[in-house]
Amino acid sequence: MQPSDDSLHLGNYLGALVSWRNLQNKYDSYFCVVDMHALTSKFDPAELASRTRQTAAQYIAAGVDPEKATLFVQSNVPAHAELAWVLNTLTGFGEASRMTQFKDKSQRFGNDGTTVGLFTYPMLMAADILLYQTNLVPVGDDQKQHLELSRTLAERFNSRFGDTFAVPDIWVPESSARVYDLQEPTAKMSKSAESDAGLIRIMDDPAITAKKIRRAVTDNDALIKFDPQNKPGVSNLLAIISTLAEESIQQTQDRLAGLGYGDLKKEVEERVMAEIIPVRERTMELLAGSELDDMLSAGATKAANVASETLAQVYDKIGFYRQS
Ligand code: AMP
């Protein structure tokens, strides 16, 4: 995730962090805070380092365990930029131009507001993945096309220069916990939403979060039913409860049948609070000490060892002059 805010939101937490903390028990996992990618959006240099620390602290507080997984900051491992350059030279201009995320964003910002960094973002992402000989990448739907490009680039390099990279597969979560904005429940919960009122942020004061949940948009027919098409607000609240309660949506719906929206929101509030308050408190503890920096430093060393091995193979294969 990009360190683009002081806090992650409930969508990041339920859609990504929860599955990461499960994946680390089954796989040799790498998680990084992508500060180099953050330069492709508006950012404040006075905030970037502290937001990077804050994002990493929230990963750990949410359960990413630096003893089990490798956790690091992208810019601390220079091989990411180095491999990205090589991958840039293997990517067609037309190929990169077809990336829908680039097309959307560049249309929004116009020619003058669009950087070459935004254009080459998918190749840096491919480097993030390929450096670690990655087999599986847990990403959402919106990143599928970028992951396809990572696969294409791995295959292209392998066929042109000899077997070097593992070709990564996409890992799709068993239950995709997509969280929607509390005020505009047809849109994904996102930090770039116009209004803050629909966003549950892990690091917000719990009183603010409680107020936002109580003001969540529902509808007029006072019926607790999962029907995303006609009842997006109520369906979003039901989905949040079912994920946190680890029950099916049907079970949640049956359990709450006959109750009012006040009761529905009360349960959302209780469950969200029980989940995020400990994460918030642990994050604050980590931010106050130096243990976090030690963890990130050990993670960067571990990651750099693996990454530099892959990069050395790449440099050998493409025929760079190597100092002995
Ligand atoms: P982003 O901040 O959009 O780059 O997302 C970082 C991670 O959080 C990605 O793995 C996303 O799939 C996940 N994510 C972001 N927003 C949501 C959401 N509203 N619901 C579920 N997952 C989300």
mmCIF file of N, CA and C in Angstrom, residues 146-274:
data_model
loop_
_atom_site.group_PDB
_atom_site.id
_atom_site.type_symbol
_atom_site.label_atom_id
_atom_site.label_comp_id
_atom_site.label_asym_id
_atom_site.label_seq_id
_atom_site.Cartn_x
_atom_site.Cartn_y
_atom_site.Cartn_z
ATOM 1 N N HIS A 146 -2.400 -4.943 -14.287
ATOM 2 C CA HIS A 146 -0.981 -4.729 -13.983
ATOM 3 C C HIS A 146 -0.287 -6.064 -13.714
ATOM 4 N N LEU A 147 -0.999 -6.958 -13.070
ATOM 5 C CA LEU A 147 -0.397 -8.264 -12.787
ATOM 6 C C LEU A 147 -0.190 -9.061 -14.077
ATOM 7 N N GLU A 148 -1.130 -8.917 -14.999
ATOM 8 C CA GLU A 148 -0.974 -9.551 -16.324
ATOM 9 C C GLU A 148 0.310 -9.050 -16.978
ATOM 10 N N LEU A 149 0.539 -7.742 -16.870
ATOM 11 C CA LEU A 149 1.751 -7.166 -17.468
ATOM 12 C C LEU A 149 3.005 -7.729 -16.786
ATOM 13 N N SER A 150 2.952 -7.887 -15.464
ATOM 14 C CA SER A 150 4.108 -8.470 -14.750
ATOM 15 C C SER A 150 4.398 -9.862 -15.298
ATOM 16 N N ARG A 151 3.346 -10.629 -15.527
ATOM 17 C CA ARG A 151 3.517 -11.989 -16.075
ATOM 18 C C ARG A 151 4.128 -11.932 -17.475
ATOM 19 N N THR A 152 3.581 -11.035 -18.291
ATOM 20 C CA THR A 152 4.082 -10.894 -19.667
ATOM 21 C C THR A 152 5.570 -10.520 -19.650
ATOM 22 N N LEU A 153 5.928 -9.577 -18.774
ATOM 23 C CA LEU A 153 7.327 -9.126 -18.739
ATOM 24 C C LEU A 153 8.248 -10.242 -18.249
ATOM 25 N N ALA A 154 7.782 -11.021 -17.268
ATOM 26 C CA ALA A 154 8.597 -12.148 -16.779
ATOM 27 C C ALA A 154 8.817 -13.142 -17.918
ATOM 28 N N GLU A 155 7.739 -13.462 -18.632
ATOM 29 C CA GLU A 155 7.850 -14.429 -19.737
ATOM 30 C C GLU A 155 8.728 -13.881 -20.852
ATOM 31 N N ARG A 156 8.558 -12.606 -21.148
ATOM 32 C CA ARG A 156 9.347 -11.995 -22.229
ATOM 33 C C ARG A 156 10.832 -12.025 -21.872
ATOM 34 N N PHE A 157 11.151 -11.638 -20.635
ATOM 35 C CA PHE A 157 12.568 -11.650 -20.221
ATOM 36 C C PHE A 157 13.108 -13.076 -20.289
ATOM 37 N N ASN A 158 12.342 -14.018 -19.742
ATOM 38 C CA ASN A 158 12.792 -15.416 -19.715
ATOM 39 C C ASN A 158 13.041 -15.943 -21.126
ATOM 40 N N SER A 159 12.162 -15.602 -22.065
ATOM 41 C CA SER A 159 12.350 -16.179 -23.394
ATOM 42 C C SER A 159 13.469 -15.462 -24.146
ATOM 43 N N ARG A 160 13.665 -14.177 -23.868
ATOM 44 C CA ARG A 160 14.727 -13.466 -24.588
ATOM 45 C C ARG A 160 16.115 -13.703 -23.993
ATOM 46 N N PHE A 161 16.195 -13.810 -22.678
ATOM 47 C CA PHE A 161 17.520 -13.854 -22.028
ATOM 48 C C PHE A 161 17.791 -15.149 -21.265
ATOM 49 N N GLY A 162 16.804 -16.019 -21.208
ATOM 50 C CA GLY A 162 16.980 -17.276 -20.445
ATOM 51 C C GLY A 162 16.226 -17.209 -19.131
ATOM 52 N N ASP A 163 15.845 -18.387 -18.646
ATOM 53 C CA ASP A 163 15.005 -18.493 -17.459
ATOM 54 C C ASP A 163 15.566 -17.723 -16.266
ATOM 55 N N THR A 164 14.818 -16.769 -15.781
ATOM 56 C CA THR A 164 15.297 -15.934 -14.670
ATOM 57 C C THR A 164 14.210 -15.718 -13.626
ATOM 58 N N PHE A 165 13.003 -15.385 -14.106
ATOM 59 C CA PHE A 165 11.935 -15.014 -13.177
ATOM 60 C C PHE A 165 10.880 -16.104 -13.040
ATOM 61 N N ALA A 166 10.355 -16.263 -11.836
ATOM 62 C CA ALA A 166 9.110 -17.020 -11.662
ATOM 63 C C ALA A 166 8.001 -16.174 -12.281
ATOM 64 N N VAL A 167 7.036 -16.830 -12.905
ATOM 65 C CA VAL A 167 5.900 -16.100 -13.490
ATOM 66 C C VAL A 167 4.775 -16.094 -12.445
ATOM 67 N N PRO A 168 4.433 -14.906 -11.939
ATOM 68 C CA PRO A 168 3.493 -14.846 -10.797
ATOM 69 C C PRO A 168 2.039 -15.081 -11.177
ATOM 70 N N ASP A 169 1.315 -15.715 -10.279
ATOM 71 C CA ASP A 169 -0.136 -15.872 -10.440
ATOM 72 C C ASP A 169 -0.838 -14.902 -9.507
ATOM 73 N N ILE A 170 -2.066 -14.564 -9.880
ATOM 74 C CA ILE A 170 -2.866 -13.706 -9.010
ATOM 75 C C ILE A 170 -3.489 -14.579 -7.924
ATOM 76 N N TRP A 171 -3.531 -14.083 -6.710
ATOM 77 C CA TRP A 171 -4.193 -14.796 -5.617
ATOM 78 C C TRP A 171 -5.487 -14.055 -5.292
ATOM 79 N N VAL A 172 -6.581 -14.763 -5.484
ATOM 80 C CA VAL A 172 -7.881 -14.125 -5.240
ATOM 81 C C VAL A 172 -8.385 -14.570 -3.873
ATOM 82 N N PRO A 173 -8.724 -13.629 -2.998
ATOM 83 C CA PRO A 173 -9.198 -14.007 -1.665
ATOM 84 C C PRO A 173 -10.455 -14.875 -1.753
ATOM 85 N N GLU A 174 -10.586 -15.811 -0.802
ATOM 86 C CA GLU A 174 -11.745 -16.722 -0.839
ATOM 87 C C GLU A 174 -13.056 -15.935 -0.757
ATOM 88 N N SER A 175 -13.120 -15.050 0.227
ATOM 89 C CA SER A 175 -14.311 -14.195 0.286
ATOM 90 C C SER A 175 -13.805 -12.773 0.066
ATOM 91 N N SER A 176 -14.252 -12.169 -1.023
ATOM 92 C CA SER A 176 -13.693 -10.849 -1.293
ATOM 93 C C SER A 176 -14.438 -9.824 -0.451
ATOM 94 N N ALA A 177 -13.763 -9.312 0.561
ATOM 95 C CA ALA A 177 -14.372 -8.359 1.478
ATOM 96 C C ALA A 177 -14.218 -6.951 0.922
ATOM 97 N N ARG A 178 -15.141 -6.578 0.067
ATOM 98 C CA ARG A 178 -15.103 -5.225 -0.470
ATOM 99 C C ARG A 178 -15.953 -4.332 0.419
ATOM 100 N N VAL A 179 -15.374 -3.228 0.855
ATOM 101 C CA VAL A 179 -16.095 -2.325 1.755
ATOM 102 C C VAL A 179 -16.466 -1.068 0.976
ATOM 103 N N TYR A 180 -17.685 -0.606 1.161
ATOM 104 C CA TYR A 180 -18.169 0.561 0.425
ATOM 105 C C TYR A 180 -18.264 1.777 1.344
ATOM 106 N N ASP A 181 -18.281 2.927 0.715
ATOM 107 C CA ASP A 181 -18.362 4.201 1.430
ATOM 108 C C ASP A 181 -19.673 4.270 2.224
ATOM 109 N N LEU A 182 -19.604 4.733 3.484
ATOM 110 C CA LEU A 182 -20.815 4.753 4.316
ATOM 111 C C LEU A 182 -21.849 5.772 3.826
ATOM 112 N N GLN A 183 -21.372 6.805 3.145
ATOM 113 C CA GLN A 183 -22.300 7.837 2.653
ATOM 114 C C GLN A 183 -22.714 7.603 1.218
ATOM 115 N N GLU A 184 -21.826 6.947 0.465
ATOM 116 C CA GLU A 184 -22.107 6.702 -0.955
ATOM 117 C C GLU A 184 -21.862 5.233 -1.212
ATOM 118 N N PRO A 185 -22.784 4.383 -0.730
ATOM 119 C CA PRO A 185 -22.483 2.949 -0.666
ATOM 120 C C PRO A 185 -22.396 2.217 -2.005
ATOM 121 N N THR A 186 -22.491 2.966 -3.121
ATOM 122 C CA THR A 186 -22.243 2.291 -4.398
ATOM 123 C C THR A 186 -20.775 2.466 -4.795
ATOM 124 N N ALA A 187 -20.033 3.313 -4.066
ATOM 125 C CA ALA A 187 -18.605 3.520 -4.362
ATOM 126 C C ALA A 187 -17.761 2.813 -3.318
ATOM 127 N N LYS A 188 -16.616 2.283 -3.753
ATOM 128 C CA LYS A 188 -15.675 1.635 -2.833
ATOM 129 C C LYS A 188 -15.229 2.612 -1.758
ATOM 130 N N MET A 189 -15.093 2.148 -0.535
ATOM 131 C CA MET A 189 -14.508 3.025 0.486
ATOM 132 C C MET A 189 -13.092 3.365 0.027
ATOM 133 N N SER A 190 -12.789 4.655 -0.031
ATOM 134 C CA SER A 190 -11.492 5.053 -0.572
ATOM 135 C C SER A 190 -11.049 6.365 0.048
ATOM 136 N N LYS A 191 -9.729 6.480 0.250
ATOM 137 C CA LYS A 191 -9.228 7.724 0.853
ATOM 138 C C LYS A 191 -9.408 8.900 -0.096
ATOM 139 N N SER A 192 -9.614 8.609 -1.386
ATOM 140 C CA SER A 192 -9.774 9.728 -2.313
ATOM 141 C C SER A 192 -11.241 10.155 -2.481
ATOM 142 N N ALA A 193 -12.122 9.632 -1.623
ATOM 143 C CA ALA A 193 -13.529 10.047 -1.698
ATOM 144 C C ALA A 193 -13.636 11.545 -1.425
ATOM 145 N N GLU A 194 -14.634 12.168 -2.051
ATOM 146 C CA GLU A 194 -14.774 13.616 -1.884
ATOM 147 C C GLU A 194 -15.054 14.008 -0.441
ATOM 148 N N SER A 195 -15.929 13.230 0.212
ATOM 149 C CA SER A 195 -16.244 13.556 1.598
ATOM 150 C C SER A 195 -15.630 12.511 2.517
ATOM 151 N N ASP A 196 -15.226 12.975 3.702
ATOM 152 C CA ASP A 196 -14.579 12.101 4.675
ATOM 153 C C ASP A 196 -15.622 11.307 5.476
ATOM 154 N N ALA A 197 -16.890 11.719 5.358
ATOM 155 C CA ALA A 197 -17.926 11.189 6.248
ATOM 156 C C ALA A 197 -18.213 9.703 6.054
ATOM 157 N N GLY A 198 -17.836 9.169 4.878
ATOM 158 C CA GLY A 198 -18.135 7.766 4.620
ATOM 159 C C GLY A 198 -16.956 6.841 4.827
ATOM 160 N N LEU A 199 -15.878 7.388 5.399
ATOM 161 C CA LEU A 199 -14.612 6.661 5.501
ATOM 162 C C LEU A 199 -14.322 6.286 6.958
ATOM 163 N N ILE A 200 -14.151 4.994 7.222
ATOM 164 C CA ILE A 200 -13.762 4.582 8.581
ATOM 165 C C ILE A 200 -12.246 4.433 8.606
ATOM 166 N N ARG A 201 -11.598 5.323 9.315
ATOM 167 C CA ARG A 201 -10.136 5.306 9.347
ATOM 168 C C ARG A 201 -9.667 4.687 10.660
ATOM 169 N N ILE A 202 -8.702 3.773 10.552
ATOM 170 C CA ILE A 202 -8.224 3.052 11.738
ATOM 171 C C ILE A 202 -7.708 4.007 12.817
ATOM 172 N N MET A 203 -7.019 5.068 12.414
ATOM 173 C CA MET A 203 -6.362 5.927 13.389
ATOM 174 C C MET A 203 -7.240 7.081 13.881
ATOM 175 N N ASP A 204 -8.471 7.178 13.394
ATOM 176 C CA ASP A 204 -9.355 8.239 13.888
ATOM 177 C C ASP A 204 -9.729 8.005 15.344
ATOM 178 N N ASP A 205 -10.085 9.089 16.014
ATOM 179 C CA ASP A 205 -10.628 9.002 17.359
ATOM 180 C C ASP A 205 -11.881 8.111 17.299
ATOM 181 N N PRO A 206 -12.001 7.115 18.199
ATOM 182 C CA PRO A 206 -13.165 6.218 18.137
ATOM 183 C C PRO A 206 -14.502 6.954 18.182
ATOM 184 N N ALA A 207 -14.560 8.105 18.845
ATOM 185 C CA ALA A 207 -15.834 8.846 18.902
ATOM 186 C C ALA A 207 -16.235 9.320 17.506
ATOM 187 N N ILE A 208 -15.253 9.696 16.703
ATOM 188 C CA ILE A 208 -15.543 10.144 15.332
ATOM 189 C C ILE A 208 -16.049 8.971 14.500
ATOM 190 N N THR A 209 -15.389 7.827 14.661
ATOM 191 C CA THR A 209 -15.804 6.636 13.903
ATOM 192 C C THR A 209 -17.225 6.240 14.272
ATOM 193 N N ALA A 210 -17.534 6.276 15.583
ATOM 194 C CA ALA A 210 -18.876 5.889 16.033
ATOM 195 C C ALA A 210 -19.923 6.801 15.388
ATOM 196 N N LYS A 211 -19.620 8.097 15.354
ATOM 197 C CA LYS A 211 -20.561 9.055 14.774
ATOM 198 C C LYS A 211 -20.782 8.757 13.295
ATOM 199 N N LYS A 212 -19.689 8.452 12.581
ATOM 200 C CA LYS A 212 -19.815 8.163 11.139
ATOM 201 C C LYS A 212 -20.691 6.929 10.911
ATOM 202 N N ILE A 213 -20.518 5.921 11.767
ATOM 203 C CA ILE A 213 -21.316 4.696 11.595
ATOM 204 C C ILE A 213 -22.790 5.003 11.858
ATOM 205 N N ARG A 214 -23.049 5.794 12.902
ATOM 206 C CA ARG A 214 -24.451 6.117 13.211
ATOM 207 C C ARG A 214 -25.113 6.909 12.089
ATOM 208 N N ARG A 215 -24.286 7.672 11.353
ATOM 209 C CA ARG A 215 -24.852 8.487 10.260
ATOM 210 C C ARG A 215 -24.809 7.787 8.901
ATOM 211 N N ALA A 216 -24.408 6.528 8.895
ATOM 212 C CA ALA A 216 -24.305 5.803 7.614
ATOM 213 C C ALA A 216 -25.642 5.826 6.885
ATOM 214 N N VAL A 217 -25.561 5.954 5.574
ATOM 215 C CA VAL A 217 -26.771 5.991 4.748
ATOM 216 C C VAL A 217 -27.433 4.613 4.732
ATOM 217 N N THR A 218 -28.744 4.577 4.926
ATOM 218 C CA THR A 218 -29.487 3.307 4.769
ATOM 219 C C THR A 218 -30.570 3.549 3.704
ATOM 220 N N ASP A 219 -31.828 3.298 4.039
ATOM 221 C CA ASP A 219 -32.914 3.611 3.110
ATOM 222 C C ASP A 219 -34.202 3.729 3.910
ATOM 223 N N ASN A 220 -35.331 3.814 3.232
ATOM 224 C CA ASN A 220 -36.576 4.113 3.946
ATOM 225 C C ASN A 220 -37.427 2.904 4.294
ATOM 226 N N ASP A 221 -37.076 1.708 3.765
ATOM 227 C CA ASP A 221 -38.053 0.639 3.977
ATOM 228 C C ASP A 221 -37.807 -0.219 5.221
ATOM 229 N N ALA A 222 -36.825 0.171 6.046
ATOM 230 C CA ALA A 222 -36.641 -0.457 7.364
ATOM 231 C C ALA A 222 -36.622 -1.986 7.335
ATOM 232 N N LEU A 223 -35.941 -2.535 6.317
ATOM 233 C CA LEU A 223 -35.884 -3.994 6.213
ATOM 234 C C LEU A 223 -34.412 -4.410 6.089
ATOM 235 N N ILE A 224 -33.961 -5.235 7.032
ATOM 236 C CA ILE A 224 -32.559 -5.666 6.996
ATOM 237 C C ILE A 224 -32.425 -6.831 6.026
ATOM 238 N N LYS A 225 -31.935 -6.516 4.845
ATOM 239 C CA LYS A 225 -31.865 -7.525 3.789
ATOM 240 C C LYS A 225 -30.650 -7.235 2.921
ATOM 241 N N PHE A 226 -29.933 -8.298 2.552
ATOM 242 C CA PHE A 226 -28.765 -8.115 1.682
ATOM 243 C C PHE A 226 -29.229 -8.056 0.239
ATOM 244 N N ASP A 227 -29.159 -6.855 -0.337
ATOM 245 C CA ASP A 227 -29.606 -6.636 -1.706
ATOM 246 C C ASP A 227 -28.818 -5.434 -2.241
ATOM 247 N N PRO A 228 -27.558 -5.685 -2.667
ATOM 248 C CA PRO A 228 -26.659 -4.586 -3.028
ATOM 249 C C PRO A 228 -27.233 -3.673 -4.109
ATOM 250 N N GLN A 229 -28.051 -4.229 -5.007
ATOM 251 C CA GLN A 229 -28.605 -3.421 -6.092
ATOM 252 C C GLN A 229 -29.573 -2.362 -5.558
ATOM 253 N N ASN A 230 -30.522 -2.835 -4.737
ATOM 254 C CA ASN A 230 -31.584 -1.928 -4.279
ATOM 255 C C ASN A 230 -31.348 -1.357 -2.889
ATOM 256 N N LYS A 231 -30.465 -2.024 -2.104
ATOM 257 C CA LYS A 231 -30.233 -1.563 -0.735
ATOM 258 C C LYS A 231 -28.728 -1.550 -0.455
ATOM 259 N N PRO A 232 -27.982 -0.695 -1.192
ATOM 260 C CA PRO A 232 -26.514 -0.741 -1.070
ATOM 261 C C PRO A 232 -25.993 -0.396 0.335
ATOM 262 N N GLY A 233 -26.651 0.581 0.989
ATOM 263 C CA GLY A 233 -26.182 1.001 2.310
ATOM 264 C C GLY A 233 -26.330 -0.115 3.324
ATOM 265 N N VAL A 234 -27.528 -0.681 3.398
ATOM 266 C CA VAL A 234 -27.819 -1.761 4.352
ATOM 267 C C VAL A 234 -26.940 -2.983 4.020
ATOM 268 N N SER A 235 -26.776 -3.272 2.736
ATOM 269 C CA SER A 235 -25.977 -4.437 2.329
ATOM 270 C C SER A 235 -24.522 -4.277 2.751
ATOM 271 N N ASN A 236 -24.009 -3.056 2.625
ATOM 272 C CA ASN A 236 -22.628 -2.797 3.035
ATOM 273 C C ASN A 236 -22.460 -3.049 4.535
ATOM 274 N N LEU A 237 -23.421 -2.561 5.323
ATOM 275 C CA LEU A 237 -23.334 -2.749 6.778
ATOM 276 C C LEU A 237 -23.422 -4.234 7.133
ATOM 277 N N LEU A 238 -24.311 -4.945 6.440
ATOM 278 C CA LEU A 238 -24.429 -6.393 6.685
ATOM 279 C C LEU A 238 -23.120 -7.114 6.334
ATOM 280 N N ALA A 239 -22.516 -6.698 5.224
ATOM 281 C CA ALA A 239 -21.268 -7.358 4.790
ATOM 282 C C ALA A 239 -20.147 -7.092 5.792
ATOM 283 N N ILE A 240 -20.109 -5.873 6.327
ATOM 284 C CA ILE A 240 -19.068 -5.550 7.322
ATOM 285 C C ILE A 240 -19.254 -6.446 8.548
ATOM 286 N N ILE A 241 -20.491 -6.552 9.022
ATOM 287 C CA ILE A 241 -20.746 -7.399 10.192
ATOM 288 C C ILE A 241 -20.376 -8.844 9.882
ATOM 289 N N SER A 242 -20.809 -9.352 8.729
ATOM 290 C CA SER A 242 -20.588 -10.776 8.455
ATOM 291 C C SER A 242 -19.093 -11.078 8.373
ATOM 292 N N THR A 243 -18.307 -10.166 7.816
ATOM 293 C CA THR A 243 -16.860 -10.391 7.746
ATOM 294 C C THR A 243 -16.255 -10.401 9.148
ATOM 295 N N LEU A 244 -16.649 -9.411 9.947
ATOM 296 C CA LEU A 244 -16.049 -9.317 11.282
ATOM 297 C C LEU A 244 -16.529 -10.435 12.209
ATOM 298 N N ALA A 245 -17.774 -10.884 11.992
ATOM 299 C CA ALA A 245 -18.323 -11.947 12.847
ATOM 300 C C ALA A 245 -17.926 -13.329 12.325
ATOM 301 N N GLU A 246 -17.258 -13.340 11.169
ATOM 302 C CA GLU A 246 -16.882 -14.594 10.517
ATOM 303 C C GLU A 246 -18.089 -15.512 10.345
ATOM 304 N N GLU A 247 -19.148 -14.952 9.822
ATOM 305 C CA GLU A 247 -20.322 -15.760 9.485
ATOM 306 C C GLU A 247 -20.741 -15.381 8.064
ATOM 307 N N SER A 248 -21.616 -16.200 7.449
ATOM 308 C CA SER A 248 -22.038 -15.868 6.086
ATOM 309 C C SER A 248 -23.013 -14.686 6.157
ATOM 310 N N ILE A 249 -23.171 -14.021 5.026
ATOM 311 C CA ILE A 249 -24.101 -12.888 5.001
ATOM 312 C C ILE A 249 -25.509 -13.371 5.329
ATOM 313 N N GLN A 250 -25.841 -14.557 4.836
ATOM 314 C CA GLN A 250 -27.159 -15.132 5.119
ATOM 315 C C GLN A 250 -27.350 -15.305 6.634
ATOM 316 N N GLN A 251 -26.303 -15.803 7.286
ATOM 317 C CA GLN A 251 -26.404 -15.990 8.753
ATOM 318 C C GLN A 251 -26.620 -14.652 9.453
ATOM 319 N N THR A 252 -25.858 -13.639 9.022
ATOM 320 C CA THR A 252 -26.002 -12.317 9.642
ATOM 321 C C THR A 252 -27.421 -11.794 9.411
ATOM 322 N N GLN A 253 -27.872 -11.928 8.183
ATOM 323 C CA GLN A 253 -29.219 -11.442 7.836
ATOM 324 C C GLN A 253 -30.288 -12.158 8.674
ATOM 325 N N ASP A 254 -30.165 -13.462 8.798
ATOM 326 C CA ASP A 254 -31.158 -14.225 9.583
ATOM 327 C C ASP A 254 -31.134 -13.793 11.051
ATOM 328 N N ARG A 255 -29.922 -13.598 11.554
ATOM 329 C CA ARG A 255 -29.779 -13.241 12.969
ATOM 330 C C ARG A 255 -30.430 -11.880 13.261
ATOM 331 N N LEU A 256 -30.333 -10.960 12.286
ATOM 332 C CA LEU A 256 -30.827 -9.601 12.522
ATOM 333 C C LEU A 256 -32.250 -9.374 12.001
ATOM 334 N N ALA A 257 -32.826 -10.435 11.431
ATOM 335 C CA ALA A 257 -34.167 -10.278 10.836
ATOM 336 C C ALA A 257 -35.141 -9.700 11.866
ATOM 337 N N GLY A 258 -35.938 -8.737 11.440
ATOM 338 C CA GLY A 258 -36.959 -8.157 12.318
ATOM 339 C C GLY A 258 -36.449 -6.994 13.159
ATOM 340 N N LEU A 259 -35.142 -6.794 13.233
ATOM 341 C CA LEU A 259 -34.621 -5.658 14.008
ATOM 342 C C LEU A 259 -34.623 -4.390 13.138
ATOM 343 N N GLY A 260 -34.314 -3.260 13.765
ATOM 344 C CA GLY A 260 -34.317 -1.983 13.031
ATOM 345 C C GLY A 260 -32.901 -1.580 12.621
ATOM 346 N N TYR A 261 -32.829 -0.503 11.827
ATOM 347 C CA TYR A 261 -31.528 -0.025 11.360
ATOM 348 C C TYR A 261 -30.636 0.459 12.508
ATOM 349 N N GLY A 262 -31.290 0.955 13.578
ATOM 350 C CA GLY A 262 -30.527 1.384 14.761
ATOM 351 C C GLY A 262 -29.744 0.213 15.333
ATOM 352 N N ASP A 263 -30.409 -0.955 15.406
ATOM 353 C CA ASP A 263 -29.742 -2.152 15.933
ATOM 354 C C ASP A 263 -28.614 -2.606 14.999
ATOM 355 N N LEU A 264 -28.898 -2.514 13.687
ATOM 356 C CA LEU A 264 -27.885 -2.906 12.691
ATOM 357 C C LEU A 264 -26.626 -2.050 12.873
ATOM 358 N N LYS A 265 -26.812 -0.753 12.992
ATOM 359 C CA LYS A 265 -25.668 0.157 13.134
ATOM 360 C C LYS A 265 -24.954 -0.066 14.463
ATOM 361 N N LYS A 266 -25.737 -0.391 15.500
ATOM 362 C CA LYS A 266 -25.140 -0.632 16.813
ATOM 363 C C LYS A 266 -24.178 -1.823 16.726
ATOM 364 N N GLU A 267 -24.614 -2.863 16.014
ATOM 365 C CA GLU A 267 -23.726 -4.026 15.896
ATOM 366 C C GLU A 267 -22.488 -3.692 15.048
ATOM 367 N N VAL A 268 -22.689 -2.908 13.984
ATOM 368 C CA VAL A 268 -21.525 -2.496 13.177
ATOM 369 C C VAL A 268 -20.539 -1.764 14.079
ATOM 370 N N GLU A 269 -21.085 -0.821 14.857
ATOM 371 C CA GLU A 269 -20.221 -0.002 15.718
ATOM 372 C C GLU A 269 -19.450 -0.889 16.702
ATOM 373 N N GLU A 270 -20.173 -1.789 17.358
ATOM 374 C CA GLU A 270 -19.502 -2.636 18.361
ATOM 375 C C GLU A 270 -18.408 -3.490 17.730
ATOM 376 N N ARG A 271 -18.722 -4.090 16.583
ATOM 377 C CA ARG A 271 -17.752 -4.994 15.963
ATOM 378 C C ARG A 271 -16.564 -4.228 15.384
ATOM 379 N N VAL A 272 -16.832 -3.102 14.740
ATOM 380 C CA VAL A 272 -15.738 -2.321 14.156
ATOM 381 C C VAL A 272 -14.824 -1.823 15.270
ATOM 382 N N MET A 273 -15.425 -1.319 16.342
ATOM 383 C CA MET A 273 -14.633 -0.795 17.462
ATOM 384 C C MET A 273 -13.774 -1.890 18.072
ATOM 385 N N ALA A 274 -14.393 -3.047 18.304
ATOM 386 C CA ALA A 274 -13.642 -4.145 18.939
ATOM 387 C C ALA A 274 -12.449 -4.530 18.076
#
